[in-house]
């Protein structure tokens, strides 16, 4: 099983903090974001870091891992970065965004999972209320519908009620599903599609939900300077 870390983004909303370095190199309580993720790399046979913005910095610092560059990082999205690894990964994969902080227990759990699945955060509302106003949460969060422990819809607009769960930017994909997803992605011909919209389309395409893993552990998303401040004040890190 391989670990894929998606670290190609520019992180422009962090302004001065990412002027000279990729967002994943932000330090929080003495450790960079990507260092915290890589602490669990021993659980996996191979670790692949997909770079883009300031790629040479990551390649030099983490040369013990396989570095794959997304040259189109300025005009593409996470899904495009993910499938840059298709020829380097011939096994099940666990995928993690590189701008999130979370309990190592999550990767430990996914490394033992036998099926394709997506961990969803149950306690997300408490964290998001530290990041933004209630009104903004309705705009920024995404709807997730779970039936019988299966995700049947994800990434759609919230209408009235906030969902019980939120996607964290982490997932586990079995090899056969990884190949199916790649084939489906190629058929879309859209390098700008984001991860949750892609997953939602894939669910509809195969007419079958994706297994949900309920998570109550800590999770922080670093999109802007306010998020960075919230994470630095975390009692969990």
Coordinates of C-alpha atoms in Angstrom, one line a residue:
X1 CA 0.0 0.0 0.0
X2 CA 1.3 3.5 -0.9
X3 CA 0.8 6.9 0.6
X4 CA 0.2 9.8 -1.8
X5 CA 0.6 13.3 -0.4
X6 CA -0.9 16.1 -2.7
X7 CA 1.4 19.1 -2.2
X8 CA 1.3 21.0 -5.6
X9 CA -0.9 24.0 -4.6
X10 CA 0.4 27.5 -4.2
X11 CA -1.6 28.5 -1.1
X12 CA -2.0 32.1 -2.4
X13 CA -4.6 33.0 0.4
X14 CA -1.8 32.7 2.9
X15 CA 0.0 35.5 1.2
X16 CA 3.4 36.3 2.8
X17 CA 3.6 32.9 4.5
X18 CA 3.8 31.0 1.1
X19 CA 5.7 33.6 -0.9
X20 CA 9.0 31.6 -0.7
X21 CA 7.8 28.1 0.3
X22 CA 5.0 25.6 -0.4
X23 CA 2.1 25.7 2.0
X24 CA 2.9 22.3 3.4
X25 CA 6.2 23.8 4.9
X26 CA 4.2 26.0 7.3
X27 CA 5.5 25.4 10.8
X28 CA 3.0 24.8 13.6
X29 CA 4.4 24.2 17.0
X30 CA 7.9 23.3 15.8
X31 CA 6.9 20.9 12.9
X32 CA 5.8 21.6 9.4
X33 CA 2.5 20.3 8.1
X34 CA 4.1 17.7 5.8
X35 CA 6.4 16.5 8.6
X36 CA 3.4 15.6 10.7
X37 CA 1.9 13.6 7.8
X38 CA 5.2 11.9 7.0
X39 CA 5.5 10.7 10.6
X40 CA 3.1 7.9 9.5
X41 CA 5.0 7.1 6.3
X42 CA 6.4 3.9 7.9
X43 CA 3.0 2.4 7.6
X44 CA 3.3 2.3 3.9
X45 CA 5.5 0.5 1.3
X46 CA 6.1 3.7 -0.7
X47 CA 5.4 7.4 -0.1
X48 CA 4.8 9.7 -3.1
X49 CA 4.8 13.4 -2.8
X50 CA 3.1 15.3 -5.7
X51 CA 4.6 18.7 -6.0
X52 CA 4.1 21.8 -8.2
X53 CA 4.6 25.2 -6.6
X54 CA 8.2 25.6 -5.4
X55 CA 8.7 21.9 -6.3
X56 CA 12.5 22.0 -6.1
X57 CA 12.4 22.9 -2.4
X58 CA 10.4 19.8 -1.5
X59 CA 12.5 17.6 -3.9
X60 CA 15.7 18.7 -2.1
X61 CA 14.3 18.4 1.4
X62 CA 12.4 15.0 1.0
X63 CA 14.6 13.2 -1.6
X64 CA 14.2 9.9 0.3
X65 CA 10.6 9.8 -1.0
X66 CA 9.4 9.6 -4.6
X67 CA 8.7 13.1 -5.9
X68 CA 6.3 13.5 -8.8
X69 CA 5.8 17.0 -10.2
X70 CA 2.5 18.3 -11.6
X71 CA 3.8 20.9 -14.1
X72 CA 0.2 22.1 -14.7
X73 CA -0.4 23.0 -11.0
X74 CA -1.3 26.6 -11.9
X75 CA -4.2 25.5 -14.1
X76 CA -5.3 22.2 -12.6
X77 CA -6.6 20.8 -9.3
X78 CA -6.1 18.0 -6.7
X79 CA -7.5 15.2 -9.0
X80 CA -5.1 16.0 -11.8
X81 CA -2.2 15.9 -9.2
X82 CA -3.4 12.6 -7.9
X83 CA -3.4 10.9 -11.3
X84 CA 0.1 12.1 -12.0
X85 CA 1.1 9.1 -9.8
X86 CA -0.8 6.5 -11.9
X87 CA 2.4 4.9 -13.4
X88 CA 4.3 4.9 -10.1
X89 CA 1.7 3.3 -7.9
X90 CA 0.6 -0.3 -8.6
X91 CA -1.1 -1.0 -5.3
X92 CA -3.8 0.3 -2.9
X93 CA -3.3 3.9 -2.0
X94 CA -4.1 6.2 0.9
X95 CA -4.3 9.9 -0.2
X96 CA -3.8 12.9 1.9
X97 CA -3.9 16.6 1.1
X98 CA -0.7 18.4 2.3
X99 CA -2.5 21.4 3.9
X100 CA -4.3 19.6 6.7
X101 CA -3.4 18.6 10.2
X102 CA -5.0 15.5 11.7
X103 CA -4.6 12.8 14.3
X104 CA -2.2 10.0 13.1
X105 CA -4.8 7.5 14.1
X106 CA -6.6 8.3 10.9
X107 CA -3.8 7.0 8.6
X108 CA -3.3 4.1 10.9
X109 CA -7.0 3.2 10.5
X110 CA -6.9 3.5 6.7
X111 CA -3.7 1.4 6.4
X112 CA -5.7 -1.5 7.9
X113 CA -8.9 -1.0 5.9
X114 CA -9.7 -3.6 3.3
X115 CA -12.0 -1.6 1.0
X116 CA -12.2 1.8 -0.7
X117 CA -13.4 4.3 1.9
X118 CA -13.5 7.9 2.9
X119 CA -13.0 9.1 6.5
X120 CA -15.5 11.8 7.4
X121 CA -15.2 14.2 10.4
X122 CA -18.0 14.1 12.8
X123 CA -16.8 17.0 15.0
X124 CA -16.1 19.4 12.1
X125 CA -18.6 22.1 13.1
X126 CA -16.7 23.0 16.3
X127 CA -13.5 23.5 14.3
X128 CA -15.2 25.5 11.5
X129 CA -16.8 27.9 14.0
X130 CA -13.3 28.9 15.0
X131 CA -12.4 29.6 11.4
X132 CA -15.4 31.6 10.1
X133 CA -18.9 32.9 10.8
X134 CA -22.0 30.6 10.7
X135 CA -23.1 32.4 7.5
X136 CA -19.7 31.7 5.8
X137 CA -19.8 28.0 6.9
X138 CA -22.9 27.5 4.8
X139 CA -21.1 29.0 1.8
X140 CA -17.8 27.1 2.3
X141 CA -18.8 23.7 3.6
X142 CA -20.0 21.0 1.3
X143 CA -23.0 18.7 1.7
X144 CA -22.4 15.0 2.4
X145 CA -25.2 12.4 2.4
X146 CA -24.6 9.0 4.1
X147 CA -27.0 6.1 3.9
X148 CA -26.3 2.8 5.6
X149 CA -22.7 3.8 6.2
X150 CA -22.2 4.5 2.5
X151 CA -21.5 8.0 1.0
X152 CA -24.1 8.5 -1.7
X153 CA -23.5 12.2 -2.3
X154 CA -20.6 14.5 -1.6
X155 CA -19.4 18.0 -2.6
X156 CA -22.8 19.4 -3.4
X157 CA -24.2 22.7 -2.2
X158 CA -25.8 22.9 1.3
X159 CA -29.4 23.9 1.1
X160 CA -30.8 24.3 4.6
X161 CA -29.3 22.0 7.3
X162 CA -25.6 21.5 7.8
X163 CA -24.4 18.0 7.2
X164 CA -23.4 15.7 10.1
X165 CA -20.0 15.0 8.4
X166 CA -17.4 16.8 6.4
X167 CA -14.7 15.5 3.9
X168 CA -11.2 16.0 5.3
X169 CA -9.0 15.6 2.2
X170 CA -8.1 12.0 3.1
X171 CA -9.2 8.8 1.4
X172 CA -8.3 5.1 0.8
X173 CA -8.6 3.6 -2.7
X174 CA -8.2 0.0 -3.6
X175 CA -6.0 -0.7 -6.6
X176 CA -8.9 -1.8 -8.8
X177 CA -11.0 1.3 -7.9
X178 CA -7.9 3.6 -8.4
X179 CA -7.6 2.3 -12.0
X180 CA -11.4 2.7 -12.6
X181 CA -11.2 6.3 -11.2
X182 CA -8.3 7.1 -13.5
X183 CA -10.2 5.8 -16.5
X184 CA -13.3 7.8 -15.5
X185 CA -11.2 10.9 -14.9
X186 CA -9.7 10.7 -18.4
X187 CA -13.2 10.5 -19.8
X188 CA -14.2 13.8 -18.2
X189 CA -11.4 15.7 -19.9
X190 CA -11.4 18.3 -17.1
X191 CA -8.1 19.0 -15.3
X192 CA -9.7 21.6 -13.1
X193 CA -12.2 19.4 -11.5
X194 CA -11.9 19.4 -7.7
X195 CA -11.8 16.2 -5.6
X196 CA -15.3 16.2 -4.0
X197 CA -17.0 17.0 -7.3
X198 CA -15.0 14.2 -9.0
X199 CA -15.9 11.7 -6.2
X200 CA -19.6 12.7 -6.5
X201 CA -19.6 12.1 -10.2
X202 CA -17.8 8.8 -9.8
X203 CA -20.4 7.7 -7.3
X204 CA -23.2 8.6 -9.7
X205 CA -21.3 6.9 -12.6
X206 CA -20.9 3.6 -10.9
X207 CA -24.3 3.8 -9.1
X208 CA -22.7 2.7 -5.9
X209 CA -21.7 4.6 -2.8
X210 CA -18.3 4.7 -1.1
X211 CA -17.8 3.3 2.4
X212 CA -17.7 6.0 5.1
X213 CA -15.4 5.8 8.2
X214 CA -16.6 8.0 11.0
X215 CA -13.8 10.1 12.6
X216 CA -14.0 12.0 15.9
X217 CA -10.3 12.9 16.0
X218 CA -8.9 16.4 15.5
X219 CA -8.6 17.8 12.0
X220 CA -7.5 21.3 10.9
X221 CA -7.6 22.7 7.4
X222 CA -5.2 25.5 6.5
X223 CA -6.6 27.7 3.7
X224 CA -5.8 31.2 4.9
X225 CA -4.1 33.2 7.7
X226 CA -7.0 32.8 10.1
X227 CA -6.8 29.0 9.7
X228 CA -3.1 29.2 10.4
X229 CA -3.7 31.1 13.6
X230 CA -6.4 28.7 14.8
X231 CA -4.1 25.7 14.2
X232 CA -1.2 27.3 16.0
X233 CA -3.5 27.8 19.0
X234 CA -4.7 24.1 19.0
X235 CA -4.5 22.2 22.2
X236 CA -4.2 18.9 20.3
X237 CA -0.9 19.6 18.5

